[in-house]
Amino acid sequence: MSDFRLPTLVRISMIEGGAGVARAVADAAGRAGRHALELHDGLDIGADEIGLRVVFMLPGTIWRPPFEGLRAGGWSARLRSVFFEAAVPPGHYDRRAAHAYVQATLASARDRFHPALHRKRKTGPTAVADAILDGVLERLEAERETAGRPEW
């Protein structure tokens, strides 16, 4: 088994609970995740950098998250990352609402990132993860006006 892994400090992903998930939220979260991966290109990421992982939990017909909103999850020593879980409330979201929801959730995760590290007594540089997440939020803000158009 290889010990090579791509150094992704900011990962935005999702868990879907089966049929009936909020597809617009899944699309918006996927777009934010792709932005995060693109922003990693060309960065010099140190081995001691601390990362951030945000998992959008989309309710469906098979499974629903046991809570709603954003909560700080655990700490992964192997990934040197803090996890945040964002349980999406059930319901219908149009593209604009989904885009706004993902953007607001990521902004909240950014605001809670450093307090979560402090609470978990973890120290280390976070400048690269902060810059990547700020870049994702800037891209989402730039796309906000086109979020409701079919070509988006």
Coordinates of C-alpha atoms in Angstrom, one line a residue:
M1 CA 0.0 0.0 0.0
S2 CA 1.4 3.4 -1.0
D3 CA 1.6 6.2 1.5
F4 CA 1.1 8.8 -1.2
R5 CA -1.9 10.9 -0.9
L6 CA -2.9 14.2 -2.5
P7 CA -2.4 17.0 0.0
T8 CA -6.0 18.4 0.2
L9 CA -6.3 20.7 3.1
V10 CA -9.9 21.8 2.4
R11 CA -12.2 19.1 1.3
I12 CA -15.9 19.6 0.7
S13 CA -17.9 16.5 0.2
M14 CA -21.4 15.0 0.8
I15 CA -23.3 12.0 2.0
E16 CA -26.6 11.3 0.3
G17 CA -29.4 9.5 2.0
G18 CA -30.9 7.8 -1.0
A19 CA -33.6 8.9 -3.4
G20 CA -35.2 12.3 -2.9
V21 CA -32.1 14.2 -1.9
A22 CA -32.0 17.9 -2.4
R23 CA -30.3 17.7 -5.9
A24 CA -29.7 21.4 -6.1
V25 CA -27.8 21.4 -2.8
A26 CA -25.8 18.4 -3.9
D27 CA -24.9 20.2 -7.1
A28 CA -23.9 23.4 -5.3
A29 CA -21.8 21.5 -2.7
G30 CA -20.1 19.5 -5.5
R31 CA -19.3 22.8 -7.3
A32 CA -17.8 24.2 -4.1
G33 CA -15.7 21.0 -3.7
R34 CA -14.4 21.3 -7.2
H35 CA -13.4 24.9 -6.5
A36 CA -11.5 23.8 -3.4
L37 CA -9.6 21.1 -5.4
E38 CA -8.7 23.6 -8.1
L39 CA -7.4 26.1 -5.6
H40 CA -4.9 23.5 -4.3
D41 CA -3.0 23.5 -7.6
G42 CA 0.5 24.9 -7.3
L43 CA 0.4 25.4 -3.5
D44 CA 3.3 24.4 -1.3
I45 CA 1.5 22.6 1.5
G46 CA 3.7 21.8 4.5
A47 CA 3.3 18.5 6.4
D48 CA 2.2 20.3 9.6
E49 CA -0.6 22.3 7.9
I50 CA -4.0 21.9 9.5
G51 CA -6.9 21.3 7.2
L52 CA -10.7 21.5 7.2
R53 CA -13.2 19.0 6.0
V54 CA -16.9 19.9 5.5
V55 CA -19.4 17.1 4.8
F56 CA -22.8 18.0 3.6
M57 CA -25.3 15.4 4.9
L58 CA -28.3 15.2 2.5
P59 CA -31.4 13.6 3.7
G60 CA -33.2 11.1 1.5
T61 CA -35.7 8.3 1.6
I62 CA -33.3 5.8 3.2
W63 CA -31.4 7.9 5.7
R64 CA -31.7 11.3 7.4
P65 CA -29.1 13.0 9.6
P66 CA -30.0 13.0 13.3
F67 CA -29.7 16.8 13.5
E68 CA -29.9 19.9 11.4
G69 CA -27.4 22.6 10.9
L70 CA -23.6 22.7 11.2
R71 CA -21.6 21.1 14.0
A72 CA -18.0 20.5 14.6
G73 CA -17.2 16.9 14.2
G74 CA -14.0 15.2 15.2
W75 CA -10.3 15.6 14.7
S76 CA -8.4 13.3 12.3
A77 CA -4.8 13.0 13.4
R78 CA -3.9 11.1 10.2
L79 CA -5.4 13.9 8.0
R80 CA -4.5 16.7 10.5
S81 CA -8.0 18.1 9.8
V82 CA -11.1 19.2 11.7
F83 CA -14.3 17.8 10.4
F84 CA -17.6 19.8 10.2
E85 CA -20.9 18.1 9.5
A86 CA -23.6 20.1 7.8
A87 CA -27.0 18.4 8.0
V88 CA -29.2 19.9 5.3
P89 CA -32.8 20.4 6.3
P90 CA -35.2 18.4 4.2
G91 CA -37.2 20.2 1.6
H92 CA -37.1 21.6 -1.9
Y93 CA -34.3 24.0 -2.8
D94 CA -34.1 25.9 -6.1
R95 CA -30.6 26.7 -7.4
R96 CA -30.4 30.1 -5.8
A97 CA -31.5 28.9 -2.4
A98 CA -29.1 25.9 -2.6
H99 CA -26.2 28.1 -3.7
A100 CA -26.9 30.5 -0.8
Y101 CA -27.2 27.7 1.7
V102 CA -23.9 26.1 0.7
Q103 CA -22.2 29.5 0.7
A104 CA -23.6 30.4 4.2
T105 CA -22.7 27.0 5.6
L106 CA -19.1 27.3 4.4
A107 CA -18.8 30.8 5.7
S108 CA -20.0 29.5 9.1
A109 CA -17.5 26.7 9.0
R110 CA -14.7 29.2 8.3
D111 CA -15.8 31.3 11.2
R112 CA -15.9 28.2 13.5
F113 CA -12.6 26.7 12.2
H114 CA -10.2 28.4 14.6
P115 CA -12.4 28.1 17.7
A116 CA -12.8 24.4 17.0
L117 CA -9.0 24.0 16.9
H118 CA -8.6 25.9 20.1
R119 CA -11.3 23.8 21.8
K120 CA -9.6 20.6 20.6
R121 CA -6.2 22.0 21.8
K122 CA -4.7 21.6 18.3
T123 CA -2.0 23.9 17.1
G124 CA -0.4 24.4 13.7
P125 CA -0.4 26.6 10.7
T126 CA -3.7 27.2 9.0
A127 CA -2.9 30.0 6.5
V128 CA -3.1 27.8 3.4
A129 CA -6.5 26.2 4.5
D130 CA -7.8 29.7 5.3
A131 CA -6.7 31.0 1.9
I132 CA -8.3 28.1 0.1
L133 CA -11.6 28.4 1.9
D134 CA -11.6 32.2 1.3
G135 CA -11.0 31.5 -2.4
V136 CA -13.9 29.1 -2.5
L137 CA -16.2 31.7 -0.9
E138 CA -15.0 34.4 -3.3
R139 CA -15.8 32.1 -6.3
L140 CA -19.2 31.3 -4.8
E141 CA -19.9 35.0 -4.3
A142 CA -18.9 35.7 -7.9
E143 CA -21.3 32.9 -9.1
R144 CA -24.2 34.1 -6.9
E145 CA -25.9 36.1 -9.6
T146 CA -25.9 33.2 -12.1
A147 CA -26.8 30.5 -9.6
G148 CA -30.4 30.4 -10.8
R149 CA -29.8 30.2 -14.5
P150 CA -30.2 27.0 -16.4
E151 CA -26.7 27.3 -17.9
W152 CA -25.1 27.3 -14.4

